[in-house]
Amino acid sequence: MAVRAEQQPQQSTRSFRDTPLIQSFLSTLLIFTAVLAFAVAGLAAAVVGYGLYYGDQVYPGVQAVGIDIGGVSRDEATAAIDERTNAYLETPVTFQSGDQTFQATPAELGVTFDTERTVDRAYEFGRTGNWWTDSRDWFDSLMDGHDVGVTPVIDHGALESFYMSIAGSVGAAPQVPNFSLTTDGQLQMSQSANGLGIEPGETTRNLRSELSVLGDGPIDIATVEVAPAYTEEALDPLGQQLSEIVSDEFVMERGEYQWVLDSHRLDALLNIEIDPETGESDLSLDMDRLHHHISNLAEYAHQEGRDARVTWTGESFEVRSAVDGWSIDVDESVEIVASAIMAGERRAELSTTETAASITTDVAEEAADYGNQLATDPFDLTWSEGETQLGGTVIAAALTLDHDSDAGTITPSISHDDLVMFLGSISPDVDVRPVNADLRYIDGEVIVTGDEEYGWEMDREASASAIAEAIEAGETSAEIIVNEAEPEVTADMADEIEIREMLSYGETYYSGSAANRAHNVELSTERANGAMVPPGGTYSFVESIGGEISTDVGYEQGFGIVATDGGVSTVPSVGGGVCQVSTTVFQAAFWAGLEIGERNWHLYWMPLYGQDPSGMTGLDATVDTSAGLDFTFKNTTDDWIAIVATADGNANRFEIWGTDPDWEIETLGPEITNRVSASQETVIEETDEFPSGYRSQVETAHDGFDVEIIRRVFNSDGDQIDDLVLNSKYEPASNRILVGTGE
């Protein structure tokens, strides 16, 4: 019973859920919950799938400065961003300050971009690990996009350089007070003023913001007011001292020399130093600038030491006095001047280094007295046949004064070379030339027609030494030293000479010549006949005929060829016809192969000289003792040679005899060029050299021309031993008649 009693109340009780309405609601709720759970599970699965699908890619909708990099790999995103930023680095960006603008490319500012960091940020978007946050970011980027920008990296050194380059245009430097001098030398102080400078921190932040979006500006330049380093209060204590220093000029002295530092130069030498911690000021000298100034002064403010010197003026020896030298001691002078300026003094004596002259004036005056004594007193020169004087001026000119600065002395000596030169000028008066024996080859024999004579000649070297020794010893005379001069040819040689055979000959014709001309041909031939030349000796035609052509030695008036204005003329001349003889000798020497020395051609060509057997055009030789013209040749054989000359009224013949050297003669030419036609007009000229009634044609018209003849000589071995080139230039001749007008 107890149990039943307990169960009856349960059976009879009814629950609220047991009602039909409630049961229906619960069924519906159960269904909705199941559907909702299923939807949530599907959405979660979709979100998880979206995240897994883009696991190694940037999520869609993500951008970097406008570049869509969603759904691409890191490498692709990196390449796209680099392409855009690299182009941007070369694109100018604009900075602005008020109305002013300044441009520079990001590359010039030292800007680069950290592309790897930018890609990291793009990739990290939507990957926090919180599904709710990440899915919301995915949704937002799909709907509105998401730009992660770029990451600029700035080289602050390059950027600072850019700020400094534009700072002067953007702002102004602060002005510190300073002392200056007015044009009239009054000291004044300028006023301080704040400056305006670029504020780099804020300006750089503005730049970074623009760079992060690859913008081109304008970028605001932030500025800040800059106070001066010090103000007027710091300088006030120095005013009085500075004013005293620059109130008047400062004089630097050395003896009678003075150099001035005016107020402006003094002002430039002063420095004002401000202690940044205490603000106290101090006045000092710029020692480097003062040193530079005195160093420059020392470059020209000095006196070179100069030794005393003795010189010959041409009349006397004069002394240039010694001068002691001095120079500024720069370092010590800088200290002296600096101390004096800062002490308020107005002048200071510079420190100098003295240099005494090595050769004193007293030493020079003693040497000059010695020289002037020599120049005053004549010096006698004697020799066996005469005497002369060596003038004082000559001795003075030969006096050498050796100035030795190391020893401080002047040593006189006579110049040996100068004395030798002087003695050369008087040697013609002292020398006596030896006379060779006159050997002649006559009728096949060598005969002596005049004995040799010995001479003497001055020994200039020995004489100069003797004169110098005498002068230096204080003597007033000396003897000229002469040596005996031997003749080259003596009479004893006649017996040793052998003339064996004829080597060559020359032959010209003079038949038909006027009597006076024929006389001159025959006289000069006679005098030349028999002349002899030793081996290596030189034959002179003029010497062989006596050295003179005049009426005094037997020659008569003939005709000669002279140069006139615009041409040549035949005129009366003593010795006319002698040139035919010299031409004949020349032809003989030419064909003998002997070495030709002096040879002069006629002014116009005379066909007579080109005839056989020895002539050819251009083979002539003229002589004129008044003009110094001669014909010479050298005996280049190893033996004596002799001249055998004849004139028989028809032919003038010169033979050269000696010992045949077995030479071969080769000739080229004559080659005639530059022919000039002669005028055929007859020219009549009057002359008082011949009596009235005289009339003669002295010149016949012939063309002028140039001609070259070459002669080569070969020895018996075939070696060429001489190469003679004869070039002659002949003027045109005219038809000329001389008419006598004399008494």
XYZ file of C-alpha atoms in Angstrom:
743
model
C 0.000 0.000 0.000
C 2.719 2.164 0.794
C 4.032 1.717 -2.686
C 0.764 2.346 -4.456
C 0.051 5.312 -2.467
C 3.244 6.581 -3.736
C 2.512 5.882 -7.480
C -0.935 7.242 -7.888
C 0.055 10.869 -7.930
C 2.496 10.250 -10.812
C -0.007 8.630 -13.039
C -2.536 11.318 -12.584
C -0.073 14.311 -13.258
C 0.060 15.929 -16.957
C 3.316 17.784 -18.370
C 3.151 21.116 -20.407
C 5.176 19.420 -23.149
C 2.515 16.809 -23.477
C 0.203 19.254 -25.042
C -0.182 19.021 -28.872
C 0.859 22.685 -29.513
C 4.060 22.325 -27.657
C 4.952 19.148 -29.369
C 4.444 20.742 -32.769
C 6.692 23.684 -31.910
C 9.435 21.456 -30.685
C 9.353 19.444 -33.839
C 9.696 22.571 -35.953
C 12.546 23.913 -33.833
C 14.358 20.645 -34.123
C 14.121 20.732 -37.895
C 15.330 24.398 -38.092
C 18.271 23.656 -35.846
C 19.297 20.775 -37.967
C 19.094 22.884 -41.135
C 21.017 25.737 -39.524
C 23.714 23.399 -38.323
C 24.010 21.993 -41.763
C 24.336 25.522 -43.315
C 26.929 26.582 -40.796
C 28.875 23.455 -41.435
C 28.751 24.135 -45.182
C 29.862 27.743 -44.770
C 32.723 26.673 -42.574
C 33.741 24.112 -45.105
C 33.667 26.796 -47.851
C 35.791 29.188 -45.799
C 38.329 26.492 -45.069
C 38.401 25.508 -48.711
C 38.946 29.179 -49.820
C 41.882 29.514 -47.493
C 43.407 26.244 -48.615
C 42.918 27.062 -52.307
C 45.049 30.252 -52.095
C 47.522 28.704 -49.717
C 50.714 29.851 -51.627
C 49.197 32.875 -53.366
C 48.208 36.389 -52.453
C 44.465 36.491 -51.814
C 42.288 38.016 -54.549
C 41.644 41.760 -54.293
C 45.004 42.531 -52.708
C 46.965 45.341 -54.502
C 50.336 47.135 -54.192
C 50.137 50.807 -55.306
C 47.359 49.913 -57.695
C 48.943 46.751 -59.051
C 46.576 43.760 -58.670
C 48.712 40.968 -57.305
C 45.862 38.804 -55.991
C 46.007 35.184 -57.015
C 49.668 35.298 -58.144
C 52.822 33.800 -56.699
C 55.440 35.727 -54.722
C 57.862 35.788 -57.685
C 55.195 37.143 -60.015
C 54.193 39.786 -57.480
C 57.837 40.750 -56.976
C 58.421 41.178 -60.723
C 55.310 43.332 -61.170
C 56.158 45.627 -58.246
C 59.838 45.993 -59.324
C 58.803 47.044 -62.816
C 56.588 49.783 -61.408
C 59.015 51.055 -58.724
C 62.063 51.047 -61.038
C 60.261 53.341 -63.450
C 59.145 55.544 -60.565
C 62.730 55.974 -59.325
C 63.565 57.942 -62.491
C 60.412 60.114 -62.341
C 60.922 63.549 -60.708
C 59.015 64.337 -57.539
C 58.246 67.933 -56.548
C 59.030 69.629 -53.241
C 57.252 72.844 -52.398
C 58.011 75.754 -50.079
C 55.670 78.662 -50.522
C 55.838 79.708 -54.182
C 59.056 77.840 -54.796
C 59.310 74.302 -56.126
C 62.262 71.966 -56.429
C 62.492 68.666 -58.276
C 64.610 65.565 -57.944
C 64.155 61.945 -58.898
C 63.822 59.398 -56.065
C 67.033 57.814 -57.353
C 68.864 61.134 -56.885
C 67.509 61.291 -53.321
C 68.995 57.861 -52.580
C 65.572 56.143 -52.462
C 65.144 52.399 -53.049
C 62.147 50.113 -52.437
C 62.039 46.972 -50.287
C 59.929 44.855 -52.663
C 60.400 41.729 -50.587
C 58.870 43.439 -47.580
C 55.964 44.705 -49.700
C 55.260 41.194 -51.005
C 55.471 39.842 -47.450
C 52.798 42.289 -46.327
C 50.589 41.389 -49.283
C 50.992 37.685 -48.597
C 50.407 38.089 -44.828
C 47.086 39.838 -45.433
C 44.266 37.387 -44.464
C 46.644 35.010 -42.737
C 46.420 35.978 -39.051
C 45.306 32.447 -38.056
C 41.965 33.758 -36.786
C 39.333 32.301 -39.114
C 36.808 34.919 -38.261
C 39.208 37.835 -38.842
C 40.823 36.267 -41.921
C 37.482 35.386 -43.564
C 36.254 38.931 -42.980
C 39.493 40.321 -44.625
C 38.948 37.958 -47.562
C 35.435 39.195 -47.978
C 36.448 42.887 -47.697
C 39.288 42.503 -50.279
C 36.905 40.773 -52.684
C 34.311 43.489 -52.293
C 36.468 46.679 -52.006
C 40.072 45.572 -52.596
C 43.013 46.106 -50.248
C 46.225 48.069 -51.170
C 49.323 47.300 -49.112
C 51.349 50.192 -50.667
C 55.161 49.914 -51.074
C 58.034 50.101 -48.596
C 60.512 52.923 -49.383
C 64.097 52.821 -48.059
C 65.801 56.233 -47.808
C 69.564 56.980 -47.908
C 69.616 59.844 -45.423
C 73.085 60.963 -46.549
C 71.909 61.620 -50.116
C 68.693 63.220 -48.861
C 70.646 65.519 -46.549
C 72.803 66.610 -49.495
C 69.638 67.510 -51.389
C 68.305 69.512 -48.419
C 71.596 71.375 -48.203
C 71.527 72.173 -51.936
C 68.149 73.921 -51.627
C 68.520 75.328 -48.120
C 69.783 78.666 -49.382
C 66.711 79.115 -51.553
C 64.224 77.879 -48.989
C 65.491 79.796 -45.981
C 68.296 82.018 -44.802
C 71.287 81.486 -42.544
C 71.146 83.110 -39.131
C 73.185 86.285 -38.856
C 75.719 86.575 -36.070
C 76.937 90.024 -35.078
C 80.368 91.027 -36.241
C 82.735 93.958 -36.183
C 83.683 95.732 -39.410
C 85.379 98.931 -40.508
C 83.626 101.630 -42.440
C 85.368 103.266 -45.405
C 86.586 106.032 -43.106
C 88.061 103.512 -40.645
C 85.319 103.611 -37.976
C 84.567 100.365 -36.104
C 80.955 99.222 -36.201
C 79.011 96.111 -35.121
C 76.410 94.407 -37.281
C 73.162 93.115 -35.717
C 72.302 89.458 -35.171
C 69.217 87.895 -36.768
C 67.415 84.558 -36.684
C 67.574 82.384 -39.752
C 65.160 79.940 -41.377
C 66.167 76.367 -42.132
C 64.659 73.121 -43.388
C 63.213 70.835 -40.697
C 64.460 67.475 -42.019
C 62.374 65.165 -39.804
C 58.941 66.388 -40.825
C 60.004 66.984 -44.430
C 61.294 63.409 -44.633
C 58.028 62.044 -43.182
C 56.132 63.978 -45.853
C 58.428 62.504 -48.460
C 58.044 58.959 -47.138
C 54.242 59.233 -47.263
C 54.425 60.294 -50.900
C 56.904 57.561 -51.760
C 54.770 54.827 -50.208
C 52.073 55.507 -52.804
C 54.502 56.363 -55.624
C 53.244 59.920 -55.706
C 54.951 62.866 -57.376
C 54.071 65.591 -54.866
C 54.064 68.347 -54.142
C 55.818 67.443 -50.920
C 55.671 70.165 -48.295
C 59.079 71.350 -47.054
C 58.817 71.953 -43.327
C 60.875 74.842 -41.969
C 62.159 75.862 -38.560
C 63.561 79.104 -37.187
C 67.327 78.951 -36.431
C 68.882 81.174 -33.788
C 72.385 82.677 -34.309
C 75.305 81.040 -32.510
C 75.801 84.173 -30.419
C 74.399 87.671 -30.022
C 75.691 91.209 -29.515
C 76.132 90.620 -25.815
C 79.010 88.207 -26.507
C 80.981 90.813 -28.495
C 80.446 93.869 -26.335
C 83.489 93.208 -24.077
C 85.863 93.177 -27.112
C 84.842 96.486 -28.635
C 87.315 98.682 -26.794
C 90.364 96.418 -27.393
C 89.526 95.900 -31.046
C 88.984 99.609 -31.583
C 92.410 100.399 -30.142
C 94.143 97.867 -32.412
C 92.572 99.015 -35.684
C 92.418 102.716 -34.875
C 95.708 103.433 -36.692
C 98.187 101.756 -39.036
C 100.888 99.386 -37.824
C 104.442 99.836 -39.182
C 106.917 96.979 -39.717
C 110.509 98.203 -40.044
C 113.963 97.065 -41.097
C 116.480 99.896 -40.967
C 115.358 102.541 -43.448
C 112.726 100.241 -44.964
C 109.097 100.328 -43.753
C 105.990 98.295 -44.581
C 102.535 99.323 -43.355
C 99.525 97.307 -42.180
C 96.565 99.667 -42.460
C 93.395 99.388 -40.364
C 91.663 97.125 -42.851
C 94.606 94.719 -43.015
C 94.788 94.677 -39.235
C 91.067 93.952 -39.057
C 91.506 91.025 -41.464
C 94.183 89.531 -39.198
C 91.949 89.497 -36.074
C 89.812 86.536 -34.976
C 86.963 86.543 -32.459
C 86.346 83.229 -30.696
C 83.147 82.494 -28.724
C 83.040 79.749 -26.094
C 79.800 77.883 -26.892
C 79.370 76.809 -23.276
C 80.048 80.032 -21.395
C 79.303 82.516 -24.181
C 82.519 84.363 -23.364
C 84.434 85.991 -26.265
C 88.153 86.291 -26.886
C 90.171 88.367 -29.410
C 93.200 86.741 -31.095
C 95.406 87.081 -34.157
C 95.162 84.713 -37.112
C 98.769 83.542 -36.924
C 98.565 81.580 -40.187
C 97.371 84.647 -42.073
C 100.025 86.840 -40.477
C 102.677 84.238 -41.337
C 101.445 84.182 -44.939
C 101.580 87.976 -45.134
C 105.136 88.231 -43.799
C 106.239 85.304 -45.987
C 104.998 87.173 -49.048
C 106.773 90.289 -47.819
C 110.014 88.322 -47.445
C 109.798 87.222 -51.094
C 110.587 90.729 -52.322
C 111.702 92.597 -49.178
C 115.277 91.453 -49.033
C 118.680 92.470 -50.305
C 120.949 90.039 -52.101
C 124.496 90.109 -50.878
C 126.829 91.252 -53.651
C 130.569 90.867 -53.819
C 132.717 93.771 -54.898
C 133.757 93.418 -58.536
C 136.362 94.924 -60.845
C 135.572 95.468 -64.535
C 137.479 96.935 -67.485
C 135.561 99.755 -69.178
C 137.873 99.996 -72.159
C 139.767 102.872 -70.569
C 140.243 101.915 -66.945
C 139.419 99.360 -64.278
C 136.476 100.359 -62.115
C 135.181 98.965 -58.834
C 131.616 98.032 -58.075
C 131.379 98.235 -54.296
C 130.367 95.279 -52.137
C 126.873 95.184 -50.638
C 125.943 93.131 -47.564
C 122.768 91.096 -47.907
C 119.856 90.553 -45.568
C 116.586 88.599 -45.491
C 113.563 88.532 -43.177
C 113.444 85.787 -40.548
C 109.762 84.976 -41.081
C 109.018 82.849 -38.010
C 110.672 85.175 -35.516
C 109.223 88.267 -37.203
C 105.703 86.791 -36.960
C 106.091 86.397 -33.194
C 107.451 89.939 -32.819
C 104.691 91.546 -34.883
C 101.924 89.509 -33.223
C 103.066 90.472 -29.743
C 103.324 94.135 -30.671
C 99.861 94.247 -32.268
C 98.116 92.548 -29.362
C 99.959 94.860 -26.930
C 98.531 97.890 -28.699
C 101.894 99.044 -30.047
C 102.075 100.828 -33.425
C 105.405 99.549 -34.841
C 107.853 96.664 -34.633
C 111.360 95.961 -35.969
C 111.433 92.815 -38.087
C 114.001 90.149 -37.371
C 116.485 89.711 -40.245
C 119.409 87.462 -41.122
C 122.513 89.334 -42.304
C 124.885 88.033 -45.015
C 128.228 89.791 -45.437
C 129.818 90.087 -48.918
C 132.679 87.638 -49.491
C 134.807 89.962 -51.623
C 135.092 93.322 -49.931
C 135.424 96.726 -51.565
C 138.989 97.054 -50.236
C 140.044 93.855 -51.995
C 138.489 95.054 -55.252
C 140.136 98.484 -55.067
C 143.554 96.880 -54.618
C 143.000 94.733 -57.735
C 141.754 97.740 -59.720
C 144.862 99.767 -58.777
C 147.064 96.953 -60.054
C 145.166 96.763 -63.345
C 145.196 100.521 -63.878
C 148.960 100.606 -63.318
C 149.410 98.016 -66.076
C 147.050 99.928 -68.351
C 149.030 103.134 -67.876
C 152.598 101.920 -68.436
C 153.569 100.744 -71.961
C 155.361 97.432 -72.350
C 158.275 97.049 -74.822
C 158.569 94.049 -77.161
C 161.840 93.413 -78.990
C 163.248 90.913 -81.487
C 166.412 90.686 -83.483
C 165.189 92.852 -86.346
C 162.897 95.304 -84.595
C 160.832 96.384 -81.671
C 157.288 97.517 -80.847
C 155.187 98.339 -77.825
C 152.427 96.383 -76.186
C 149.963 99.134 -75.354
C 148.538 99.401 -71.878
C 145.020 98.913 -73.163
C 146.120 95.640 -74.773
C 147.580 94.441 -71.493
C 144.458 95.556 -69.626
C 142.231 93.707 -72.071
C 144.363 90.579 -71.556
C 144.280 90.944 -67.764
C 141.996 88.378 -66.166
C 140.728 89.041 -62.652
C 139.608 85.818 -60.995
C 136.910 86.671 -58.440
C 136.839 83.827 -55.882
C 133.853 84.267 -53.555
C 134.788 81.254 -51.451
C 138.213 82.667 -50.685
C 137.132 86.321 -50.787
C 139.970 87.195 -53.173
C 140.568 88.691 -56.616
C 143.587 87.157 -58.341
C 145.028 88.920 -61.435
C 146.539 86.931 -64.291
C 147.391 87.562 -67.926
C 145.232 85.659 -70.437
C 147.559 83.514 -72.524
C 144.980 83.210 -75.325
C 144.467 86.977 -75.518
C 148.220 87.532 -75.820
C 148.481 84.878 -78.532
C 145.684 86.624 -80.420
C 147.453 89.987 -80.144
C 150.774 88.528 -81.258
C 148.997 87.094 -84.269
C 148.095 90.635 -85.296
C 151.759 91.777 -85.266
C 153.338 88.570 -86.540
C 153.378 89.848 -90.185
C 155.723 92.603 -88.981
C 157.942 90.104 -87.211
C 157.884 87.089 -89.518
C 160.226 86.819 -92.476
C 159.020 84.266 -95.017
C 161.642 81.871 -96.330
C 162.302 82.032 -100.081
C 162.379 78.779 -102.025
C 165.194 78.175 -104.393
C 163.986 78.944 -107.907
C 164.345 75.710 -109.814
C 163.538 75.711 -113.516
C 163.333 72.910 -116.044
C 165.087 74.314 -119.119
C 166.084 72.300 -122.154
C 165.608 69.032 -120.309
C 167.680 69.980 -117.274
C 166.837 71.203 -113.804
C 168.788 74.384 -113.163
C 168.980 76.727 -110.193
C 168.066 80.295 -111.120
C 167.890 81.589 -107.549
C 169.113 80.267 -104.198
C 166.837 79.709 -101.251
C 166.701 82.094 -98.324
C 165.925 81.160 -94.715
C 163.431 83.200 -92.711
C 161.955 83.175 -89.249
C 158.518 83.178 -87.714
C 157.217 84.176 -84.327
C 156.604 81.449 -81.781
C 153.372 82.970 -80.493
C 152.775 80.417 -77.748
C 156.260 80.749 -76.258
C 156.274 84.523 -76.722
C 152.908 84.873 -74.954
C 154.207 82.867 -71.984
C 157.376 84.964 -71.798
C 155.406 88.229 -71.935
C 152.957 87.082 -69.251
C 155.785 86.052 -66.939
C 157.508 89.397 -67.433
C 154.328 91.393 -66.725
C 153.480 89.379 -63.631
C 157.059 89.838 -62.417
C 156.696 93.617 -62.698
C 159.049 93.981 -65.673
C 158.416 96.490 -68.469
C 159.772 94.591 -71.492
C 160.113 91.134 -72.994
C 161.724 89.577 -76.072
C 159.619 87.957 -78.764
C 160.734 84.405 -79.397
C 161.222 83.486 -83.074
C 162.017 80.192 -84.768
C 163.949 79.695 -87.992
C 161.697 79.052 -90.987
C 163.176 76.703 -93.582
C 162.336 76.933 -97.294
C 160.516 73.977 -98.792
C 162.712 73.942 -101.908
C 166.479 74.230 -101.772
C 169.127 74.351 -104.478
C 170.469 70.977 -103.341
C 167.264 69.329 -104.501
C 168.052 70.094 -108.149
C 170.425 67.109 -108.478
C 167.847 64.705 -107.047
C 164.940 65.627 -109.315
C 164.139 63.387 -112.282
C 161.791 64.536 -115.028
C 161.102 61.518 -117.180
C 158.215 62.115 -119.582
C 155.416 64.371 -120.716
C 152.155 63.761 -118.853
C 149.857 66.055 -120.848
C 149.692 69.262 -122.814
C 147.380 72.134 -123.669
C 147.490 74.086 -126.893
C 145.641 77.206 -128.053
C 146.219 79.532 -130.995
C 146.926 83.231 -131.042
C 147.966 83.898 -134.660
C 146.152 86.940 -135.959
C 146.214 88.629 -132.550
C 147.159 92.292 -132.352
C 150.839 92.870 -131.714
C 150.312 94.019 -128.137
C 148.200 90.961 -127.334
C 150.755 88.632 -128.961
C 153.470 90.331 -126.909
C 151.607 89.653 -123.674
C 151.007 85.995 -124.622
C 154.657 85.412 -125.391
C 155.991 87.336 -122.367
C 153.829 85.472 -119.862
C 154.630 82.144 -121.561
C 158.343 82.848 -121.310
C 158.052 83.651 -117.633
C 155.962 80.564 -116.891
C 158.300 78.242 -118.766
C 160.295 75.838 -116.613
C 158.252 76.285 -113.414
C 158.517 73.250 -111.143
C 156.161 71.842 -108.485
C 157.227 69.358 -105.785
C 155.016 66.370 -104.857
C 152.053 67.696 -102.919
C 152.953 71.275 -103.811
C 150.621 73.835 -105.364
C 151.277 75.580 -108.647
C 150.170 79.220 -108.939
C 150.043 80.688 -112.420
C 150.324 84.241 -111.124
C 153.397 83.358 -109.034
C 154.973 81.480 -111.957
C 154.937 84.651 -114.084
C 156.287 86.896 -111.340
C 153.187 87.806 -109.368
C 152.385 91.027 -111.230
C 150.764 92.010 -114.535
C 151.450 95.653 -115.286
C 153.337 97.910 -117.642
C 156.046 98.161 -114.978
C 157.021 94.543 -115.603
C 156.777 94.705 -119.397
C 153.134 94.028 -120.235
C 151.321 96.137 -122.805
C 147.801 97.497 -123.167
C 145.381 94.960 -124.537
C 141.730 94.118 -123.840
C 139.922 92.600 -120.956
C 136.337 91.569 -120.183
C 134.531 93.403 -117.383
C 131.028 93.239 -115.953
C 128.795 96.241 -116.658
C 125.245 97.135 -115.760
C 123.056 94.557 -117.434
C 125.863 92.664 -119.195
C 129.603 92.450 -120.006
C 131.957 94.542 -122.083
C 135.403 94.293 -123.610
C 137.523 97.232 -122.513
C 141.189 98.272 -122.755
C 143.245 96.429 -120.125
C 146.954 95.982 -119.437
C 148.021 92.399 -119.984
C 145.247 91.452 -122.396
C 146.126 88.009 -123.773
C 147.576 86.629 -120.499
C 144.245 84.876 -119.859
C 144.846 82.762 -122.980
C 148.072 81.554 -121.396
C 146.350 80.709 -118.083
C 143.667 78.879 -120.074
C 146.331 76.835 -121.877
C 147.945 75.868 -118.544
C 144.509 74.938 -117.185
C 143.809 72.631 -120.127
C 147.146 70.893 -119.643
C 146.489 70.349 -115.915
C 142.933 69.211 -116.687
C 144.096 66.475 -119.057
C 146.940 65.473 -116.714
C 144.345 64.592 -114.060
C 145.870 66.959 -111.514
C 143.711 68.374 -108.706
C 142.338 71.762 -109.747
C 142.380 74.469 -107.071
C 141.276 78.018 -107.927
C 139.722 78.479 -111.361
C 137.624 81.370 -112.673
C 135.909 81.452 -116.063
C 135.604 84.386 -118.472
C 132.455 86.492 -118.359
C 131.594 85.468 -121.912
C 132.743 82.458 -123.870
C 135.552 82.798 -126.399
C 135.286 80.034 -129.056
C 139.045 80.236 -129.562
C 139.542 78.299 -126.322
C 137.307 75.423 -127.303
C 139.363 74.265 -130.307
C 141.297 71.045 -130.649
C 143.592 69.562 -129.656
C 143.016 70.297 -125.924
C 140.026 72.614 -125.756
C 136.315 72.099 -125.283
C 133.434 74.469 -124.581
C 133.704 75.628 -120.982
C 137.378 74.757 -120.464
C 138.928 78.192 -119.767
C 140.565 80.024 -116.861
C 140.934 83.780 -116.399
C 143.356 85.606 -114.061
C 143.460 89.190 -112.792
C 146.086 90.290 -110.289
C 144.207 93.522 -109.502
C 141.111 91.533 -108.568
C 143.038 88.742 -106.836
C 142.074 86.072 -109.390
C 144.533 83.221 -109.938
C 144.636 79.735 -111.403
C 146.131 76.958 -109.265
C 146.486 73.200 -109.262
C 148.062 70.688 -106.886
C 150.732 68.171 -107.826
C 148.982 64.984 -106.686
C 151.625 62.699 -108.200
C 154.471 61.226 -106.174
C 157.173 63.052 -108.137
C 158.239 66.529 -109.212
C 156.539 68.003 -112.252
C 157.734 70.724 -114.602
C 156.076 73.189 -116.959
C 157.451 73.383 -120.513
C 155.878 76.385 -122.263
C 156.318 77.772 -125.773
C 154.756 80.471 -127.918
C 155.861 80.473 -131.578
C 153.640 83.188 -133.037
C 150.984 80.659 -133.957
C 150.373 78.340 -131.029
C 150.657 78.698 -127.288
C 151.610 75.287 -125.875
C 152.044 74.152 -122.271
C 153.375 70.702 -121.488
C 153.407 69.114 -118.045
C 156.371 66.793 -117.515
C 157.123 64.404 -114.689
C 156.714 60.690 -114.003
C 153.626 59.046 -115.496
C 151.365 57.928 -112.600
C 149.450 55.645 -114.980
C 146.114 57.388 -114.424
C 143.036 57.068 -116.616
C 141.036 60.227 -117.370
C 137.279 60.079 -118.039
C 135.215 63.140 -119.052
C 131.484 63.817 -119.398
C 130.176 66.819 -121.293
C 130.240 69.576 -122.016
C 126.498 69.798 -121.251
C 125.145 73.170 -122.348
C 121.926 74.587 -120.851
C 120.085 77.889 -120.433
C 121.225 79.319 -123.761
C 120.624 83.088 -124.166
C 120.675 84.523 -127.700
C 123.095 87.333 -128.356
C 122.076 90.618 -129.959
C 123.441 91.041 -133.462
C 123.395 94.821 -133.196
C 126.792 96.491 -133.550
C 127.859 98.626 -130.593
C 130.411 101.369 -131.162
C 132.195 102.740 -128.111
C 134.730 105.555 -127.845
C 137.797 105.328 -125.623
C 140.654 107.719 -124.935
C 142.883 104.736 -124.171
C 143.745 104.641 -127.883
C 144.684 107.520 -130.235
C 142.249 109.168 -132.581
C 141.886 107.189 -135.802
C 142.072 103.827 -133.975
C 139.164 101.511 -134.791
C 138.966 97.813 -133.941
C 136.262 95.177 -133.408
C 137.122 93.806 -130.008
C 134.091 91.573 -129.446
C 131.953 89.359 -131.683
C 128.368 88.374 -130.870
C 128.060 84.929 -129.236
C 125.188 83.393 -127.274
C 125.345 83.098 -123.522
C 124.847 79.725 -121.805
C 125.554 77.542 -118.778
C 127.895 74.570 -119.205
C 128.937 71.626 -117.048
C 132.012 69.435 -117.531
C 132.785 66.408 -115.351
C 136.241 64.841 -115.098
C 136.988 61.662 -113.193
C 140.476 60.303 -112.504
C 141.195 56.612 -111.824
C 144.496 55.134 -110.616
C 146.139 52.032 -111.996
C 144.018 49.854 -109.696
C 140.825 51.329 -111.141
C 139.997 53.317 -107.985
C 138.556 56.792 -108.524
C 140.881 59.354 -106.930
C 139.358 62.617 -108.168
C 135.921 63.835 -109.256
C 135.952 67.345 -110.738
C 132.721 69.145 -111.669
C 133.193 72.422 -113.564
C 130.130 74.662 -113.791
C 130.481 77.882 -115.770
C 127.999 80.593 -116.678
C 128.720 82.777 -119.702
C 126.881 85.965 -120.605
C 125.989 86.807 -124.230
C 128.690 88.730 -126.128
C 127.943 91.512 -128.635
C 129.395 92.995 -131.777
C 131.511 95.738 -130.222
C 133.833 98.206 -131.957
C 136.199 100.491 -130.057
C 137.052 103.873 -131.585
C 140.055 105.776 -130.253
C 139.648 109.416 -129.209
C 142.990 109.950 -127.482
C 146.019 111.872 -128.699
